Amino acid sequence: MALNVIMMGPPGAGKGTQAERFAAVHGLPKISTGDILREAVQGGTELGRAAKGIMDAGGLVSDDIIIGVVRERLQRPDVDGGFVLDGFPRTVAQAVALDEIVSPRDLIVLDIVVPDEELVRRLGMRRVCGRCGAISAGGVTASEPAMCERCGGALVVRSDDSEEVVRQRLSVYGRDT
Ligand code: AMP
């Protein structure tokens, strides 16, 4: 039976990390809309240009755009045995669209609950690899350059992990997701 999993949770809850582990254990593709958008920003594509300012401000990319991205991704044959979705859906319109895209398949929803102050603390420490995108729990200071445990790339702070933008993302999560 195909495992079609949605990993829900606020920014910093660990949904990306858990989605990756779950996908690896079950041999499923992990589909992260945040990763797809960050790659598009790095690649300077039309999607990336549309998303960059919104992501930097902690807002949500428009439903039309992101639903189109997910619809296209879920048509590829590698999802026939199931998938783990990370970061989608984030609005009611996205949830309705997803229902229609995957119908008649069932969905399993995992919701990770973490208090806001803990999320702010975690995201303040989070570092990501500038080369492969791996997440590091952090604890790294500016005077202490560190390398990615997976590929040796330099660790950087995600541009939307500043405290101000994190609080905006949490507020958007509470309101829209
Ligand atoms: P994430 O890596 O899941 O925290 O996503 C990073 C950013 O990408 C979010 O703050 C949004 O700006 C954008 N994003 C990711 N997924 C979605 C989505 N499903 N709908 C709208 N915007 C999204």
mmCIF file of C-alpha atoms and ligand atoms in Angstrom:
data_model
loop_
_atom_site.group_PDB
_atom_site.id
_atom_site.type_symbol
_atom_site.label_atom_id
_atom_site.label_comp_id
_atom_site.label_asym_id
_atom_site.label_seq_id
_atom_site.Cartn_x
_atom_site.Cartn_y
_atom_site.Cartn_z
ATOM 1 C CA MET A 1 0.000 0.000 0.000
ATOM 2 C CA ALA A 2 1.297 3.462 -0.899
ATOM 3 C CA LEU A 3 2.191 5.685 2.049
ATOM 4 C CA ASN A 4 1.160 9.244 1.223
ATOM 5 C CA VAL A 5 2.357 11.312 4.151
ATOM 6 C CA ILE A 6 1.962 15.001 4.977
ATOM 7 C CA MET A 7 4.331 16.356 7.604
ATOM 8 C CA MET A 8 2.717 19.383 9.255
ATOM 9 C CA GLY A 9 4.139 21.694 11.889
ATOM 10 C CA PRO A 10 5.310 25.282 12.388
ATOM 11 C CA PRO A 11 8.708 26.528 11.147
ATOM 12 C CA GLY A 12 11.404 24.971 13.324
ATOM 13 C CA ALA A 13 9.265 22.034 14.495
ATOM 14 C CA GLY A 14 11.600 19.630 12.709
ATOM 15 C CA LYS A 15 9.251 18.576 9.943
ATOM 16 C CA GLY A 16 11.993 18.691 7.315
ATOM 17 C CA THR A 17 14.282 16.525 9.440
ATOM 18 C CA GLN A 18 11.543 14.033 10.303
ATOM 19 C CA ALA A 19 10.277 13.979 6.711
ATOM 20 C CA GLU A 20 13.769 13.147 5.487
ATOM 21 C CA ARG A 21 14.190 10.307 8.020
ATOM 22 C CA PHE A 22 10.743 8.890 7.350
ATOM 23 C CA ALA A 23 11.297 9.041 3.583
ATOM 24 C CA ALA A 24 14.687 7.318 3.869
ATOM 25 C CA VAL A 25 13.354 4.519 6.115
ATOM 26 C CA HIS A 26 10.426 3.806 3.794
ATOM 27 C CA GLY A 27 12.246 4.448 0.500
ATOM 28 C CA LEU A 28 9.917 7.292 -0.496
ATOM 29 C CA PRO A 29 10.633 10.618 -2.206
ATOM 30 C CA LYS A 30 10.585 13.603 0.148
ATOM 31 C CA ILE A 31 8.974 16.618 -1.466
ATOM 32 C CA SER A 32 9.714 19.880 0.309
ATOM 33 C CA THR A 33 8.119 22.990 -1.175
ATOM 34 C CA GLY A 34 10.598 25.148 0.776
ATOM 35 C CA ASP A 35 13.527 23.261 -0.810
ATOM 36 C CA ILE A 36 11.986 23.525 -4.291
ATOM 37 C CA LEU A 37 11.552 27.285 -3.829
ATOM 38 C CA ARG A 38 15.064 27.796 -2.424
ATOM 39 C CA GLU A 39 16.538 25.906 -5.392
ATOM 40 C CA ALA A 40 14.511 28.092 -7.744
ATOM 41 C CA VAL A 41 15.807 31.226 -5.976
ATOM 42 C CA GLN A 42 19.391 29.977 -6.252
ATOM 43 C CA GLY A 43 18.890 29.064 -9.901
ATOM 44 C CA GLY A 44 17.396 32.487 -10.650
ATOM 45 C CA THR A 45 14.370 30.967 -12.402
ATOM 46 C CA GLU A 46 11.064 32.746 -12.930
ATOM 47 C CA LEU A 47 9.636 30.853 -9.935
ATOM 48 C CA GLY A 48 12.626 31.886 -7.828
ATOM 49 C CA ARG A 49 12.272 35.535 -8.792
ATOM 50 C CA ALA A 50 8.581 35.464 -7.877
ATOM 51 C CA ALA A 51 9.251 33.768 -4.522
ATOM 52 C CA LYS A 52 12.398 35.436 -3.176
ATOM 53 C CA GLY A 53 11.009 38.660 -1.698
ATOM 54 C CA ILE A 54 8.037 36.849 -0.181
ATOM 55 C CA MET A 55 10.238 34.203 1.431
ATOM 56 C CA ASP A 56 12.674 36.796 2.806
ATOM 57 C CA ALA A 57 9.746 38.625 4.432
ATOM 58 C CA GLY A 58 8.338 35.425 5.972
ATOM 59 C CA GLY A 59 5.179 35.449 3.847
ATOM 60 C CA LEU A 60 3.555 32.731 1.767
ATOM 61 C CA VAL A 61 4.044 32.315 -1.960
ATOM 62 C CA SER A 62 0.687 32.539 -3.763
ATOM 63 C CA ASP A 63 -1.553 29.490 -3.724
ATOM 64 C CA ASP A 64 -1.739 29.401 -7.535
ATOM 65 C CA ILE A 65 2.030 29.222 -7.919
ATOM 66 C CA ILE A 66 2.730 26.653 -5.224
ATOM 67 C CA ILE A 67 -0.243 24.434 -6.115
ATOM 68 C CA GLY A 68 1.055 24.357 -9.702
ATOM 69 C CA VAL A 69 4.503 23.300 -8.476
ATOM 70 C CA VAL A 70 3.098 20.486 -6.313
ATOM 71 C CA ARG A 71 0.628 19.330 -8.957
ATOM 72 C CA GLU A 72 3.462 18.963 -11.456
ATOM 73 C CA ARG A 73 5.733 17.199 -8.928
ATOM 74 C CA LEU A 74 3.051 14.701 -7.887
ATOM 75 C CA GLN A 75 2.568 13.634 -11.506
ATOM 76 C CA ARG A 76 6.031 12.096 -11.699
ATOM 77 C CA PRO A 77 6.182 8.286 -11.543
ATOM 78 C CA ASP A 78 8.461 8.174 -8.469
ATOM 79 C CA VAL A 79 5.493 9.034 -6.222
ATOM 80 C CA ASP A 80 3.467 5.990 -7.286
ATOM 81 C CA GLY A 81 4.573 4.082 -4.170
ATOM 82 C CA GLY A 82 3.911 7.072 -1.933
ATOM 83 C CA PHE A 83 5.618 10.299 -0.857
ATOM 84 C CA VAL A 84 6.377 12.505 2.124
ATOM 85 C CA LEU A 85 5.268 16.116 1.700
ATOM 86 C CA ASP A 86 7.071 18.706 3.801
ATOM 87 C CA GLY A 87 5.758 22.283 3.900
ATOM 88 C CA PHE A 88 2.584 21.718 1.878
ATOM 89 C CA PRO A 89 -0.309 22.356 2.328
ATOM 90 C CA ARG A 90 -0.081 25.632 4.254
ATOM 91 C CA THR A 91 -3.486 27.135 3.451
ATOM 92 C CA VAL A 92 -7.017 25.810 3.151
ATOM 93 C CA ALA A 93 -6.924 26.370 -0.632
ATOM 94 C CA GLN A 94 -3.753 24.264 -0.854
ATOM 95 C CA ALA A 95 -5.339 21.501 1.252
ATOM 96 C CA VAL A 96 -8.416 21.449 -1.001
ATOM 97 C CA ALA A 97 -6.203 21.306 -4.104
ATOM 98 C CA LEU A 98 -4.084 18.508 -2.629
ATOM 99 C CA ASP A 99 -7.181 16.474 -1.875
ATOM 100 C CA GLU A 100 -8.171 16.776 -5.506
ATOM 101 C CA ILE A 101 -4.653 16.033 -6.825
ATOM 102 C CA VAL A 102 -4.177 12.813 -4.819
ATOM 103 C CA SER A 103 -7.782 11.575 -4.933
ATOM 104 C CA PRO A 104 -8.746 8.747 -4.521
ATOM 105 C CA ARG A 105 -5.579 7.926 -2.564
ATOM 106 C CA ASP A 106 -5.592 8.260 1.226
ATOM 107 C CA LEU A 107 -3.357 10.677 3.104
ATOM 108 C CA ILE A 108 -1.660 10.268 6.463
ATOM 109 C CA VAL A 109 -1.133 13.564 8.311
ATOM 110 C CA LEU A 110 1.503 13.924 11.014
ATOM 111 C CA ASP A 111 1.324 17.184 12.973
ATOM 112 C CA ILE A 112 4.328 18.165 15.075
ATOM 113 C CA VAL A 113 3.433 20.506 17.953
ATOM 114 C CA VAL A 114 6.133 22.704 19.541
ATOM 115 C CA PRO A 115 5.693 25.876 21.684
ATOM 116 C CA ASP A 116 6.546 29.191 19.933
ATOM 117 C CA GLU A 117 9.393 30.189 22.282
ATOM 118 C CA GLU A 118 11.146 26.869 21.637
ATOM 119 C CA LEU A 119 10.739 27.422 17.881
ATOM 120 C CA VAL A 120 12.299 30.888 18.103
ATOM 121 C CA ARG A 121 15.177 29.460 20.144
ATOM 122 C CA ARG A 122 15.776 26.573 17.715
ATOM 123 C CA LEU A 123 15.607 28.678 14.569
ATOM 124 C CA GLY A 124 18.013 31.211 16.089
ATOM 125 C CA MET A 125 20.573 28.397 16.337
ATOM 126 C CA ARG A 126 19.799 26.645 13.052
ATOM 127 C CA ARG A 127 22.442 26.563 10.347
ATOM 128 C CA VAL A 128 22.116 25.042 6.909
ATOM 129 C CA CYS A 129 24.763 23.882 4.484
ATOM 130 C CA GLY A 130 25.213 26.398 1.689
ATOM 131 C CA ARG A 131 26.222 23.568 -0.648
ATOM 132 C CA CYS A 132 23.913 20.560 0.000
ATOM 133 C CA GLY A 133 21.174 22.143 2.126
ATOM 134 C CA ALA A 134 21.620 19.756 5.088
ATOM 135 C CA ILE A 135 20.276 21.153 8.353
ATOM 136 C CA SER A 136 22.485 21.560 11.402
ATOM 137 C CA ALA A 137 20.931 22.065 14.847
ATOM 138 C CA GLY A 138 23.501 24.823 15.330
ATOM 139 C CA GLY A 139 25.133 26.158 18.430
ATOM 140 C CA VAL A 140 27.656 27.712 16.073
ATOM 141 C CA THR A 141 28.820 31.269 16.726
ATOM 142 C CA ALA A 142 29.941 33.753 14.086
ATOM 143 C CA SER A 143 33.518 33.487 15.337
ATOM 144 C CA GLU A 144 33.431 29.727 15.023
ATOM 145 C CA PRO A 145 33.062 28.724 11.375
ATOM 146 C CA ALA A 146 31.756 25.180 11.019
ATOM 147 C CA MET A 147 31.390 22.729 8.209
ATOM 148 C CA CYS A 148 28.567 20.506 7.062
ATOM 149 C CA GLU A 149 28.840 17.002 8.521
ATOM 150 C CA ARG A 150 27.480 15.526 5.298
ATOM 151 C CA CYS A 151 29.514 17.237 2.570
ATOM 152 C CA GLY A 152 32.006 19.587 4.241
ATOM 153 C CA GLY A 153 30.318 22.697 2.790
ATOM 154 C CA ALA A 154 30.172 25.948 4.744
ATOM 155 C CA LEU A 155 27.227 26.363 7.137
ATOM 156 C CA VAL A 156 25.162 29.512 6.774
ATOM 157 C CA VAL A 157 22.141 31.099 8.461
ATOM 158 C CA ARG A 158 19.009 30.782 6.320
ATOM 159 C CA SER A 159 18.007 34.250 5.145
ATOM 160 C CA ASP A 160 14.549 33.883 6.746
ATOM 161 C CA ASP A 161 15.806 32.656 10.147
ATOM 162 C CA SER A 162 16.320 36.125 11.680
ATOM 163 C CA GLU A 163 14.204 36.555 14.826
ATOM 164 C CA GLU A 164 11.971 39.182 13.216
ATOM 165 C CA VAL A 165 11.216 37.023 10.166
ATOM 166 C CA VAL A 166 10.795 33.900 12.343
ATOM 167 C CA ARG A 167 8.099 35.688 14.389
ATOM 168 C CA GLN A 168 6.379 36.723 11.162
ATOM 169 C CA ARG A 169 6.497 33.128 9.863
ATOM 170 C CA LEU A 170 5.014 31.829 13.134
ATOM 171 C CA SER A 171 2.244 34.385 12.958
ATOM 172 C CA VAL A 172 1.484 33.419 9.333
ATOM 173 C CA TYR A 173 1.472 29.741 10.387
ATOM 174 C CA GLY A 174 -1.002 30.432 13.206
ATOM 175 C CA ARG A 175 -3.265 32.462 10.944
ATOM 176 C CA ASP A 176 -3.168 30.603 7.607
ATOM 177 C CA THR A 177 -2.021 27.069 8.331
HETATM 178 P P1 AMP B 1 10.008 26.081 4.708
HETATM 179 O O1 AMP B 1 11.358 25.613 4.283
HETATM 180 O O2 AMP B 1 8.964 25.005 4.630
HETATM 181 O O3 AMP B 1 10.036 26.767 6.054
HETATM 182 O O4 AMP B 1 9.554 27.192 3.634
HETATM 183 C C1 AMP B 1 10.306 28.380 3.461
HETATM 184 C C2 AMP B 1 9.435 29.451 2.817
HETATM 185 O O5 AMP B 1 9.015 29.014 1.519
HETATM 186 C C3 AMP B 1 8.152 29.774 3.557
HETATM 187 O O6 AMP B 1 8.346 30.702 4.613
HETATM 188 C C4 AMP B 1 7.306 30.353 2.424
HETATM 189 O O7 AMP B 1 7.694 31.675 2.100
HETATM 190 C C5 AMP B 1 7.694 29.472 1.243
HETATM 191 N N1 AMP B 1 6.809 28.285 1.156
HETATM 192 C C6 AMP B 1 7.155 26.982 1.358
HETATM 193 N N2 AMP B 1 6.106 26.164 1.210
HETATM 194 C C7 AMP B 1 5.052 26.974 0.911
HETATM 195 C C8 AMP B 1 3.668 26.746 0.668
HETATM 196 N N3 AMP B 1 3.147 25.509 0.719
HETATM 197 N N4 AMP B 1 2.878 27.819 0.402
HETATM 198 C C9 AMP B 1 3.379 29.065 0.337
HETATM 199 N N5 AMP B 1 4.673 29.355 0.578
HETATM 200 C C10 AMP B 1 5.508 28.321 0.864
#
